Coordinates of C-alpha atoms in Angstrom, one line a residue:
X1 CA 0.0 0.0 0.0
X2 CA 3.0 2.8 0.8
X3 CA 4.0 1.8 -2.9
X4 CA 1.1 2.7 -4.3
X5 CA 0.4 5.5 -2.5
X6 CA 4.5 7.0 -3.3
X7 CA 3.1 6.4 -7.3
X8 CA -0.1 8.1 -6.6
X9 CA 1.4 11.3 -5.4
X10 CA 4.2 10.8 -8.3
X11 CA 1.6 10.8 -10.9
X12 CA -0.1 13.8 -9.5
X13 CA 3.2 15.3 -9.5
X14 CA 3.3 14.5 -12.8
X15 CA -0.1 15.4 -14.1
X16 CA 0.1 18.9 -12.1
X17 CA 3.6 20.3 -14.1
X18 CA 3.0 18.4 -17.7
X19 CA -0.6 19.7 -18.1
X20 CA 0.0 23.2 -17.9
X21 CA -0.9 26.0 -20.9
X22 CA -3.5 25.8 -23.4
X23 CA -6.9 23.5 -24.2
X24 CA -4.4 21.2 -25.9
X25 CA -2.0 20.3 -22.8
X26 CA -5.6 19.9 -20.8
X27 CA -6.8 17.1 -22.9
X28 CA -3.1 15.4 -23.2
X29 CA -3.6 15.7 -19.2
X30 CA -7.1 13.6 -19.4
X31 CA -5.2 10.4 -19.8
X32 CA -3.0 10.6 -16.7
X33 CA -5.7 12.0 -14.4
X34 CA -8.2 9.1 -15.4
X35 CA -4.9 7.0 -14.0
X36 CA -4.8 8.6 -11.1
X37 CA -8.2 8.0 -10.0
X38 CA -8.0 4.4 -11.1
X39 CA -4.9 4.5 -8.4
X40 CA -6.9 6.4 -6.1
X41 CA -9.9 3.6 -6.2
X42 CA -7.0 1.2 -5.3
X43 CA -5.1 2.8 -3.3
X44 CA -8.6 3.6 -1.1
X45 CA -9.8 0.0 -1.3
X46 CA -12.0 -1.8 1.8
X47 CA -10.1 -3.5 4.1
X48 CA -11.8 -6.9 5.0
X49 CA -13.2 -7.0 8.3
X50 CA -13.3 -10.9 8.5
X51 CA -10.5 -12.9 7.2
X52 CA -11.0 -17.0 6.4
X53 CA -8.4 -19.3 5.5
X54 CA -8.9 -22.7 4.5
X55 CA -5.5 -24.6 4.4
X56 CA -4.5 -27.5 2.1
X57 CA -5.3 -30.3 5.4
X58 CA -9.2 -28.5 5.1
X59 CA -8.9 -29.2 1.4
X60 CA -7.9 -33.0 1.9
X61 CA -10.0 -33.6 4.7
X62 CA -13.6 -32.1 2.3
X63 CA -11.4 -34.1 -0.5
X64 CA -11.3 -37.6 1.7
X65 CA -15.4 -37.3 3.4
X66 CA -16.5 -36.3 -0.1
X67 CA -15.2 -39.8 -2.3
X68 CA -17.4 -42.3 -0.3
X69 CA -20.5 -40.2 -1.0
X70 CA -19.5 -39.6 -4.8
X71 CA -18.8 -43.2 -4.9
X72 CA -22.8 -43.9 -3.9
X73 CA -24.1 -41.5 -6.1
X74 CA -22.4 -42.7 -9.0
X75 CA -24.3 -46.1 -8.6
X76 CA -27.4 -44.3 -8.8
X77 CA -27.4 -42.7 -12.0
X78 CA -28.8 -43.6 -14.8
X79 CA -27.3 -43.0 -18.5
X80 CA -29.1 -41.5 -21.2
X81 CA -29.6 -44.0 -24.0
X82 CA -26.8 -44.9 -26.6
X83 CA -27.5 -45.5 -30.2
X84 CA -25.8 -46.2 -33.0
X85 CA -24.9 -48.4 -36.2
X86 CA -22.3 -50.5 -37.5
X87 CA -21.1 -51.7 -40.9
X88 CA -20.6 -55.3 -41.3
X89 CA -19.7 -55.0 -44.8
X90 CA -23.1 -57.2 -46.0
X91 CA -25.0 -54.0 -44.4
X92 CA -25.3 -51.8 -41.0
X93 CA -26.8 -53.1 -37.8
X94 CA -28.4 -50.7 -35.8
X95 CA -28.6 -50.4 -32.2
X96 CA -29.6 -49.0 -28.7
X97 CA -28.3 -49.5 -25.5
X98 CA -31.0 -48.3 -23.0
X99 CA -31.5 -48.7 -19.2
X100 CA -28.0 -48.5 -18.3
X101 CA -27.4 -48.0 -14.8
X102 CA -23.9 -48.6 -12.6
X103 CA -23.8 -51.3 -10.6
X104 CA -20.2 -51.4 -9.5
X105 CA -17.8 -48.7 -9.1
X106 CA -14.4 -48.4 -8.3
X107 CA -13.6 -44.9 -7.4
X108 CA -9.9 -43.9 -6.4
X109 CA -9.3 -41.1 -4.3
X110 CA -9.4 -37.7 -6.5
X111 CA -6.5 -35.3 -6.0
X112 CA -7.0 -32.0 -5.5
X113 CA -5.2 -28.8 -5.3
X114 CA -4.8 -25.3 -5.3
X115 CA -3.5 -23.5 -8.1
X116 CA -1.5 -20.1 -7.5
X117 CA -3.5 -17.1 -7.4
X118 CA -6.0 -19.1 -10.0
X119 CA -8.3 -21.4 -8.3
X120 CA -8.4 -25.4 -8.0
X121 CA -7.1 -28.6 -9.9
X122 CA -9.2 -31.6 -9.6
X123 CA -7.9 -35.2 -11.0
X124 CA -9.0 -38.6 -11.0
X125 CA -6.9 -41.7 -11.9
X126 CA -8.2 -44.7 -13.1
X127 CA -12.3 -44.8 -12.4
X128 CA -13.5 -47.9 -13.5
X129 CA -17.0 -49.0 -12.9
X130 CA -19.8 -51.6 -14.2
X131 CA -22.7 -51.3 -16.0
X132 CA -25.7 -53.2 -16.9
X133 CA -28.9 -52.5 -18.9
X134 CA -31.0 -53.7 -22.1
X135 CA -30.0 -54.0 -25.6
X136 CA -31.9 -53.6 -28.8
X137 CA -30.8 -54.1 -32.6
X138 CA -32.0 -54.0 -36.4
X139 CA -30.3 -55.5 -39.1
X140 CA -32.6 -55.3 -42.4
X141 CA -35.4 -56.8 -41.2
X142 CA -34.6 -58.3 -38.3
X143 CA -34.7 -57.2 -34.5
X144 CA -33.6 -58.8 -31.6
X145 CA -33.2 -57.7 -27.8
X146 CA -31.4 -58.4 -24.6
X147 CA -29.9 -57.8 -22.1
X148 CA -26.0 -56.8 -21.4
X149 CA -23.4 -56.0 -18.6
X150 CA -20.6 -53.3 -19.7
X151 CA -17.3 -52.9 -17.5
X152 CA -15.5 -49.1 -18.1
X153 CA -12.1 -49.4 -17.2
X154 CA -9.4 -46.4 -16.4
X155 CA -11.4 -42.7 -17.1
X156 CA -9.0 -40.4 -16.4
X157 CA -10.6 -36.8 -15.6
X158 CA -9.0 -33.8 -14.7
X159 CA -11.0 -30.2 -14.2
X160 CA -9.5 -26.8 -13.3
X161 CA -11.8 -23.9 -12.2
X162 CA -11.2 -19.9 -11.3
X163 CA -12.1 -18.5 -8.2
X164 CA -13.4 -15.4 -8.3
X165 CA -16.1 -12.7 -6.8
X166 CA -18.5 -11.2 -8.7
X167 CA -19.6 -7.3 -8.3
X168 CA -21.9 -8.1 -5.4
X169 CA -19.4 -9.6 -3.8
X170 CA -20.7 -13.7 -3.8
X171 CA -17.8 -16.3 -4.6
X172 CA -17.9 -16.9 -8.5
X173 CA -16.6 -20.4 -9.8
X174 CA -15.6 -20.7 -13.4
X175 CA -14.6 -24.0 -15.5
X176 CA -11.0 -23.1 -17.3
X177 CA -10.2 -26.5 -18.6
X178 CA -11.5 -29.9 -18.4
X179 CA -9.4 -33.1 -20.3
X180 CA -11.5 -36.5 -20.2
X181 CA -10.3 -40.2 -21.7
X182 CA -11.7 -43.6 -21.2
X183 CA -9.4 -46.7 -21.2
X184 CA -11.2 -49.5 -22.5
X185 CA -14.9 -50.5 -22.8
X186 CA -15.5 -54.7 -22.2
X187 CA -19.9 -55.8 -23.1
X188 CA -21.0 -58.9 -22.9
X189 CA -24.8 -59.3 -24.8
X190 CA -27.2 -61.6 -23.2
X191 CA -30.4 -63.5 -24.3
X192 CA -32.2 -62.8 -28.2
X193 CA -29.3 -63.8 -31.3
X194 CA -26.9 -62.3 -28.8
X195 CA -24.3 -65.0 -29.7
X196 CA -25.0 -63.5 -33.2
X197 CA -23.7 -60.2 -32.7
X198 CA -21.3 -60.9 -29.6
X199 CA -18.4 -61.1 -32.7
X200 CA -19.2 -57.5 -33.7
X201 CA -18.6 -56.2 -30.3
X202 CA -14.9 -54.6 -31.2
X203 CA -16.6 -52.8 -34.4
X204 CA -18.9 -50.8 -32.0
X205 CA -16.7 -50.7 -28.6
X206 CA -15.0 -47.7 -30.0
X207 CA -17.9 -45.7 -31.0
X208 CA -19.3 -45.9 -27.6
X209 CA -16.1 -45.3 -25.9
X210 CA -16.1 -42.2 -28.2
X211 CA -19.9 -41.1 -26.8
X212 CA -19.3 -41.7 -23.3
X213 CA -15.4 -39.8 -23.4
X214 CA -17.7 -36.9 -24.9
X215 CA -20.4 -36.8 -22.3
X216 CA -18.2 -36.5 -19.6
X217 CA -16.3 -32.9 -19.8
X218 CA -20.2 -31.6 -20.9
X219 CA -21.4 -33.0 -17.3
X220 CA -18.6 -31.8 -15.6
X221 CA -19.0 -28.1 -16.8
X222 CA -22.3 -28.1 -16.2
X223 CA -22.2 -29.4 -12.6
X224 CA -19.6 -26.1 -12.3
X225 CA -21.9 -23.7 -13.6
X226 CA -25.2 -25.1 -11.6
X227 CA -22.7 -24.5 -8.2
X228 CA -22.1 -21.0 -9.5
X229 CA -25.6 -20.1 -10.0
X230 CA -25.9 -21.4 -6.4
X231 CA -23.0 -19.1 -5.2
X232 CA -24.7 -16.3 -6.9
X233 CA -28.4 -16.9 -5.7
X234 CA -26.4 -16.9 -1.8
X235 CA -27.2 -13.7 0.7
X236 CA -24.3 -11.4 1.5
X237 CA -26.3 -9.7 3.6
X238 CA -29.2 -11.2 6.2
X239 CA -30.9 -9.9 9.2
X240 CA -29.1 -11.2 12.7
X241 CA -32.1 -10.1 14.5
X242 CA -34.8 -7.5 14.7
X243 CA -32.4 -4.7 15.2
X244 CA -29.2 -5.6 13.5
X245 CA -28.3 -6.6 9.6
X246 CA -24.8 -8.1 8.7
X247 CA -23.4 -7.6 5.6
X248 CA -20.5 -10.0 4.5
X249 CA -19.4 -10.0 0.9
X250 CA -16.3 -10.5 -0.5
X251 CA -13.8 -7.5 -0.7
X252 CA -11.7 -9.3 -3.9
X253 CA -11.1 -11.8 -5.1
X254 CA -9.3 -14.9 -3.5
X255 CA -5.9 -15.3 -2.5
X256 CA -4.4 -18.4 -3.2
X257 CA -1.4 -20.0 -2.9
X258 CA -0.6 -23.8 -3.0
X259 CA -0.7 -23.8 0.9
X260 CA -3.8 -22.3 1.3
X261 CA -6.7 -20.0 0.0
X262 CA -7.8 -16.6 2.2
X263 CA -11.2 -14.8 1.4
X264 CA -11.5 -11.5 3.1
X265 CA -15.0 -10.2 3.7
X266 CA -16.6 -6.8 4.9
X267 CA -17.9 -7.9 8.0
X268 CA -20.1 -4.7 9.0
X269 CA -22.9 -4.8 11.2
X270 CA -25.8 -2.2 10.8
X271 CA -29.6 -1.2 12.3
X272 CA -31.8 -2.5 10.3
X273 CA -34.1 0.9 11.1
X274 CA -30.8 3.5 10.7
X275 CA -28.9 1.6 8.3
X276 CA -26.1 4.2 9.4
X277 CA -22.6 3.7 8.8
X278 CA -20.4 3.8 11.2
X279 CA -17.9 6.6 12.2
X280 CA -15.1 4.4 12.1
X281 CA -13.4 2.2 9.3
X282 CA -11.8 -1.2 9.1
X283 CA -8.5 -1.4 9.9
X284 CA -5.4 -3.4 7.8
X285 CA -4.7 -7.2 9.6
X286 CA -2.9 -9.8 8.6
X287 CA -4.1 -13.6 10.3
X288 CA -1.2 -15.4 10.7
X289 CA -1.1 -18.9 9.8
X290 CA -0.8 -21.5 12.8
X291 CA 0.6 -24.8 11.3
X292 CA -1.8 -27.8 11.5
X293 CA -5.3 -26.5 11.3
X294 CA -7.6 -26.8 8.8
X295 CA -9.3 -23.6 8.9
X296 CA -7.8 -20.0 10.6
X297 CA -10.4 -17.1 10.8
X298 CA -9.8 -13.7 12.4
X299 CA -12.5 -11.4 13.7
X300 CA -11.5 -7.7 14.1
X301 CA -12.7 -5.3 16.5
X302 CA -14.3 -3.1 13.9
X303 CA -17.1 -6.0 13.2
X304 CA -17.2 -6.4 17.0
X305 CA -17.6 -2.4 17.4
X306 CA -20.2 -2.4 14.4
X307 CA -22.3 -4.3 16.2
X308 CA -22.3 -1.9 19.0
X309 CA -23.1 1.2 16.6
X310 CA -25.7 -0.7 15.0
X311 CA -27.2 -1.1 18.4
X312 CA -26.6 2.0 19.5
X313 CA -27.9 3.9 16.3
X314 CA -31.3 2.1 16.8
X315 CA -31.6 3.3 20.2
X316 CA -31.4 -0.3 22.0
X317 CA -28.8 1.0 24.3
X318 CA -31.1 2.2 26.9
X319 CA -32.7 0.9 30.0
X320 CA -35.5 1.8 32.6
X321 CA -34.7 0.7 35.9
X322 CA -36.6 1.0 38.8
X323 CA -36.4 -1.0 42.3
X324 CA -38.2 -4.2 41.6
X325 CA -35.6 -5.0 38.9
X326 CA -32.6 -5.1 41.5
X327 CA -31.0 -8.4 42.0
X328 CA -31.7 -10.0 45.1
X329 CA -27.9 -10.1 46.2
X330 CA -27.5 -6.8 45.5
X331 CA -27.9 -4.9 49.2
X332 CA -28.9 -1.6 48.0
X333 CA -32.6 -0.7 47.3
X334 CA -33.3 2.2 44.8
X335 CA -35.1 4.5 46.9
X336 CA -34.4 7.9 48.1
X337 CA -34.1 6.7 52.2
X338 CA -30.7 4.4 50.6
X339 CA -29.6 6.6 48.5
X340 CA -29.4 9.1 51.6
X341 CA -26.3 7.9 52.3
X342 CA -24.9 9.2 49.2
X343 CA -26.8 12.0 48.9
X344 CA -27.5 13.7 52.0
X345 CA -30.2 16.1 51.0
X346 CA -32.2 13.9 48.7
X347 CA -34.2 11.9 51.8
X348 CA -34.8 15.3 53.3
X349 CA -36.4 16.5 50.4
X350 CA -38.1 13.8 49.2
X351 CA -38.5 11.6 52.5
X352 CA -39.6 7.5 51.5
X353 CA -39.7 7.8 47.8
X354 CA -39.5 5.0 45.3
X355 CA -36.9 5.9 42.3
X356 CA -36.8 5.0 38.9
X357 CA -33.2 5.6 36.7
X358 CA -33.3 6.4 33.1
X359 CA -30.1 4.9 31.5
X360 CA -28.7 5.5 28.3
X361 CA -25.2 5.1 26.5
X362 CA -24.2 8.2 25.2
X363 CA -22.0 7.1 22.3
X364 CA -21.5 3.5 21.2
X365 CA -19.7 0.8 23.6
X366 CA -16.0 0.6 22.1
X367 CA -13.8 -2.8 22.2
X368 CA -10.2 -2.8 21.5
X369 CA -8.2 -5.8 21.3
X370 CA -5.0 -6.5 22.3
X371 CA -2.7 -9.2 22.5
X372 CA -4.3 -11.9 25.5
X373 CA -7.2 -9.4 26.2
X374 CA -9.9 -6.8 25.2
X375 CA -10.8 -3.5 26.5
X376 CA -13.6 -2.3 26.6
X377 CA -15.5 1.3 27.6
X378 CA -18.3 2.6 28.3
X379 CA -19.9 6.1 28.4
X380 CA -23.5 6.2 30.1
X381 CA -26.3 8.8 31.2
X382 CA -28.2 8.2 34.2
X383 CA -31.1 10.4 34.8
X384 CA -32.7 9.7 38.1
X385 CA -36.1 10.4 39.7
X386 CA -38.4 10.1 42.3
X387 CA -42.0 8.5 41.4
X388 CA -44.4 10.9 44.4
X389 CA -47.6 8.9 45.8
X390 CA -49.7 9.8 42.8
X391 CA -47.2 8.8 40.3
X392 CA -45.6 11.8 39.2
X393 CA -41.8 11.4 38.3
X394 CA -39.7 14.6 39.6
X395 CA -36.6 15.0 38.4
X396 CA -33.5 14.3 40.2
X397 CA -29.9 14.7 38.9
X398 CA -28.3 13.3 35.7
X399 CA -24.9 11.6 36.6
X400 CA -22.6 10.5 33.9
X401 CA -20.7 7.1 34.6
X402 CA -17.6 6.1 32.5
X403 CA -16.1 3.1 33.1
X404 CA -13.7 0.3 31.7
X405 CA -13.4 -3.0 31.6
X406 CA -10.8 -6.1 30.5
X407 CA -12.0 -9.2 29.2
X408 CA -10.5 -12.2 28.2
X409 CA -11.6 -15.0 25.9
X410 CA -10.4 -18.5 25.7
X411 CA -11.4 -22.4 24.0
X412 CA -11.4 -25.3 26.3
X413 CA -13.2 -28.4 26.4
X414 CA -15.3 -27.1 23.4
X415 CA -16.8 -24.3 25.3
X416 CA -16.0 -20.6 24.5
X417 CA -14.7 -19.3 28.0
X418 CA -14.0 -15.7 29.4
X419 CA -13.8 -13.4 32.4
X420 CA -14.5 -9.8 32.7
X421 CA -12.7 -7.3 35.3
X422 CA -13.4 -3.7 36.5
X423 CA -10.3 -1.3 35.4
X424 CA -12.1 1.9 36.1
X425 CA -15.4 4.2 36.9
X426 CA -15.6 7.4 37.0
X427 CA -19.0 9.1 38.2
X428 CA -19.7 13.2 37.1
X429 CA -22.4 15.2 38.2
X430 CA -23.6 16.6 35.0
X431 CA -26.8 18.3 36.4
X432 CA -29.4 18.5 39.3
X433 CA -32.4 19.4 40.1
X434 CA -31.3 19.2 44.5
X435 CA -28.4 21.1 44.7
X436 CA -24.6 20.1 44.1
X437 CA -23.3 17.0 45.8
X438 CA -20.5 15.1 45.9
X439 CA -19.8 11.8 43.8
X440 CA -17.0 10.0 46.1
X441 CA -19.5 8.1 47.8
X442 CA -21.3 7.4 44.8
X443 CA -18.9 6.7 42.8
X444 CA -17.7 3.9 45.1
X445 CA -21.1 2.1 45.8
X446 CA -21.0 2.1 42.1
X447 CA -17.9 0.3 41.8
X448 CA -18.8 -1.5 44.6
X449 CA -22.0 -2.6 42.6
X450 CA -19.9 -3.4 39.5
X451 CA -17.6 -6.2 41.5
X452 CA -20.7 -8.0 42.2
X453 CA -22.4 -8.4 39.6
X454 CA -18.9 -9.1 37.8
X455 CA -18.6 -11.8 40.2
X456 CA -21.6 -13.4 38.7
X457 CA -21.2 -12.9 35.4
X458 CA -17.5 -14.4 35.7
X459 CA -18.7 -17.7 36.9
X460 CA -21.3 -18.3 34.0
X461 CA -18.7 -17.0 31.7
X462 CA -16.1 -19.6 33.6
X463 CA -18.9 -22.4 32.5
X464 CA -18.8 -21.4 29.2
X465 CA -21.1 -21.6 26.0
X466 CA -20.9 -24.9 23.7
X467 CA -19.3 -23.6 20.1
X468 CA -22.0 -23.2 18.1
X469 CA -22.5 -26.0 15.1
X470 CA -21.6 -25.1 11.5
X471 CA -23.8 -26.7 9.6
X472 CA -23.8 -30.6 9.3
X473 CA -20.2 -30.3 11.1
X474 CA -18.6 -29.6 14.4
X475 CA -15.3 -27.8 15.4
X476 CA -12.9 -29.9 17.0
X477 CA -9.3 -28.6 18.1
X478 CA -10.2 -25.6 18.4
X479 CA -8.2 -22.5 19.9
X480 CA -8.4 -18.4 20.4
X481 CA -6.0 -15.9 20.1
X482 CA -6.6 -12.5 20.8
X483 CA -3.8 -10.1 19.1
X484 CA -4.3 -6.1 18.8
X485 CA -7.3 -5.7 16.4
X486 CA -8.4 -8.5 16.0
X487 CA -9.0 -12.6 17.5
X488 CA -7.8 -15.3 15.6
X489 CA -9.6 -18.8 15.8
X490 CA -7.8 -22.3 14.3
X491 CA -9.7 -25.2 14.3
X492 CA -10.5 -28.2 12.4
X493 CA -13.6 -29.5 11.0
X494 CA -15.4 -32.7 11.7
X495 CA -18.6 -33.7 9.4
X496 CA -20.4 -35.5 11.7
X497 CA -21.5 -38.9 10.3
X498 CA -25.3 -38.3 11.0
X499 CA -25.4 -35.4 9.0
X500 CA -23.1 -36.4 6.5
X501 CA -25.8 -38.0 3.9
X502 CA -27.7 -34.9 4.4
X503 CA -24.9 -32.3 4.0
X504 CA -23.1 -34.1 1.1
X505 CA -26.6 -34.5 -0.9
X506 CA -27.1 -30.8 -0.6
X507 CA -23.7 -29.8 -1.8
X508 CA -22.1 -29.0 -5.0
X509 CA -18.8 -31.3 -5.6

């Protein structure tokens, strides 16, 4: 990026002292400022928010799960109907092979690959498989039918597709070569004047080695196009909730290398009612790789931080709290008798009153992340008042609270872990309807208040939460990282054997 940026402000440099004088050095300066805004779109692209990286043991592993079920599908299809004719020299038999289903297959393990900054290289070696189904033929006036079995021996197919994104930013998959030969073809007719015609077999056996080496690249392209209009019918952008939307289409294309393949995606939360962006952008990461895992994804704190925008933009940071809704364990009541302690005057103005707190955040909750924790702060408005015996509120004081916290996150036992500690609070006085006062005491009960209920919350974050499923498959191995900006997560991927039929039947191989 600082290269591109150096050439930027060289071809301005440029552009500004060559494309001075008359209308003639104005147009000869079009040229160069059309390249500089070309630069400038560069130079200014979107940095991805959410990094994935599925390694070459991910690819072997889909690779390996995916054979058995191609293997079972392949008995179940059924061929289209072969016809042809044959000259024997005293005239031309025609005939039809029809009904011809697989009944054996021999499937080796494909190889696949990635191919640099292209896409993927698939191969297989040596499928041979069994067929049966019925025969029919016509010679003059003659017709006869059977039945036959057909062995295919030693298809050799290999396919290579681009990787792309398209302009909405979905995945695009593109077939850039496909190479298909069949070995040798063996038939064996059964019942009619089959013993007739069994000598003719090696007159034919090329012509329908010839029809099925042509069918197969056909099928092969067009399973790759029916799995890129299926990439582009996919959502980039779906509601999480009522109040938040998350957008997550690519930001280029992918990057591959022979190791691996890394897709970087926006990653932005927004309200759903606002739809405003927020005043912050994504920041530049790079995930680095951790030897031995399938898959490596990074989460940066901009996604994280959306999410708290997109909250608060909607107006769902905000809470009415009155004295019912203290916890038990809490020993403070929210009444103006306990609040006497803190605030001397208050009881004596408003002796025995219930109170109710009006609490809002006044900007977005912020999380920065460094390396083996996060921060995060948090800027509230309280506005408290007293409710009087026939219900009306009077005002009280508006306090504003900042405070901070550190968290840390962890993966054990396939639970995501954490524990959250108080750094700091700091209460102000930002108005009131009593009189000043002073926030020490305040400020401490507060903090006070905090420990507690961070005691709680600590030991159901000690529990943990179960990793959620991806579909059809589990993460197993899995650890967290947290490094400045953003968390890194390396796991592998287990399909889980129940699901497998299921997950393979609705996938695109």
């Amino acid at each position: 990026m600082p290269e591109r940026t150096e050439l930027l402000f060289k071809l301005i440099f440029i552009c500004r002292f060559t494309g001075k004088g008359g209308t003639g050095e104005k147009k000869k300066m079009l040229p160069c400022v059309i390249v500089v805004f070309v630069l400038l779109s560069c130079a200014c692209g979107e940095n991805p928010a959410v990094q994935v990286i599925l390694t070459n043991k991910g690819l072997q592993y889909g690779k390996h799960e995916s054979t058995g079920w191609i293997q079972e599908k392949l008995e179940q299809i059924t061929f289209p109907d072969i016809s042809g004719s044959v000259d024997i020299y005293i005239g031309q038999i025609y005939y039809t092979l029809s009904g011809v289903t697989i009944k054996k297959c021999d499937l080796p393990e494909p190889s696949v690959e990635f191919v640099q900054q292209s896409g993927l290289t698939t191969s297989i070696a040596g499928l041979s498989f069994a067929v049966a189904g019925d025969w029919s033929n016509r010679f003059a006036s003659i017709h006869d039918s059977g039945s036959f079995d057909m062995a295919i021996f030693n298809i050799d197919v290999t396919s290579a597709v681009q990787l792309g994104s398209d302009a909405g930013g979905r995945l695009s998959v593109t077939s850039v070569n496909c190479k298909a030969s069949v070995g040798d073809v063996s038939v064996q007719f059964h019942g009619g004047a089959s013993w007739i015609f069994q000598p003719f077999v090696k007159y034919f056996k090329g012509h329908i080695i010839g029809i099925i080496q042509s069918k197969i690249c056909p099928e092969v392209e067009d399973t790759i196009v029916n799995l890129d209009h299926h990439l582009q019918a996919m959502n980039v952008s779906f509601d999480v909730n009522e109040v938040l939307s998350f957008d997550v289409p690519l930001t280029g294309n992918p990057d591959i290398e022979p190791s691996n393949m890394k897709l970087g995606f926006k990653g932005e939360f927004h309200s759903i009612k606002t739809h405003t962006e927020p005043p912050f952008v994504a920041q530049e990461f790079v995930l680095p790789e951790l030897a031995g895992y399938m898959l490596s994804a990074g989460l940066s704190e901009f996604t994280v931080n959306s999410a708290s925008f997109g909250y608060f933009s909607a107006g769902q940071l905000q809470a009415f709290i009155n004295d019912s809704m203290i916890p038990p364990y809490i020993p403070f009541r929210l009444n103006t008798s306990a609040m006497g302690g803190f605030i001397p005057q208050l009881p004596k103005m408003y002796p025995g009153l219930l109170m109710n707190l009006q609490v809002n955040a006044r900007d977005a909750p912020m999380f920065s992340f460094q390396p083996g924790s996060g921060v995060l702060d948090v800027h509230i408005c309280v506005k408290a008042s007293a409710t009087e015996s026939n219900g009306t509120q009077v005002p009280l004081f508006t306090l504003y609270i900042d405070s901070s916290f550190t968290g840390k996150m962890m993966i054990g036992d396939g639970k995501l872990k954490g524990s959250m500690m108080l750094n700091n609070v700091t209460l102000t006085l930002g108005s009131s309807e009593i009189g000043d006062f002073k926030t020490d005491a305040l400020e401490n009960g507060i903090k006070s208040g905090m420990v507690v209920v961070l005691g709680k919350l600590n030991a159901k974050l000690g529990e943990g939460i179960m990793l959620p499923r991806i579909k059809h498959a589990q993460l197993v191995n899995t650890v967290l990282k947290m490094q400045k900006g953003f968390v890194a997560i390396y796991s592998d991927v287990q399909i889980l054997q129940t699901d497998r039929s299921s997950y393979l039947s609705t996938s695109y191989l």
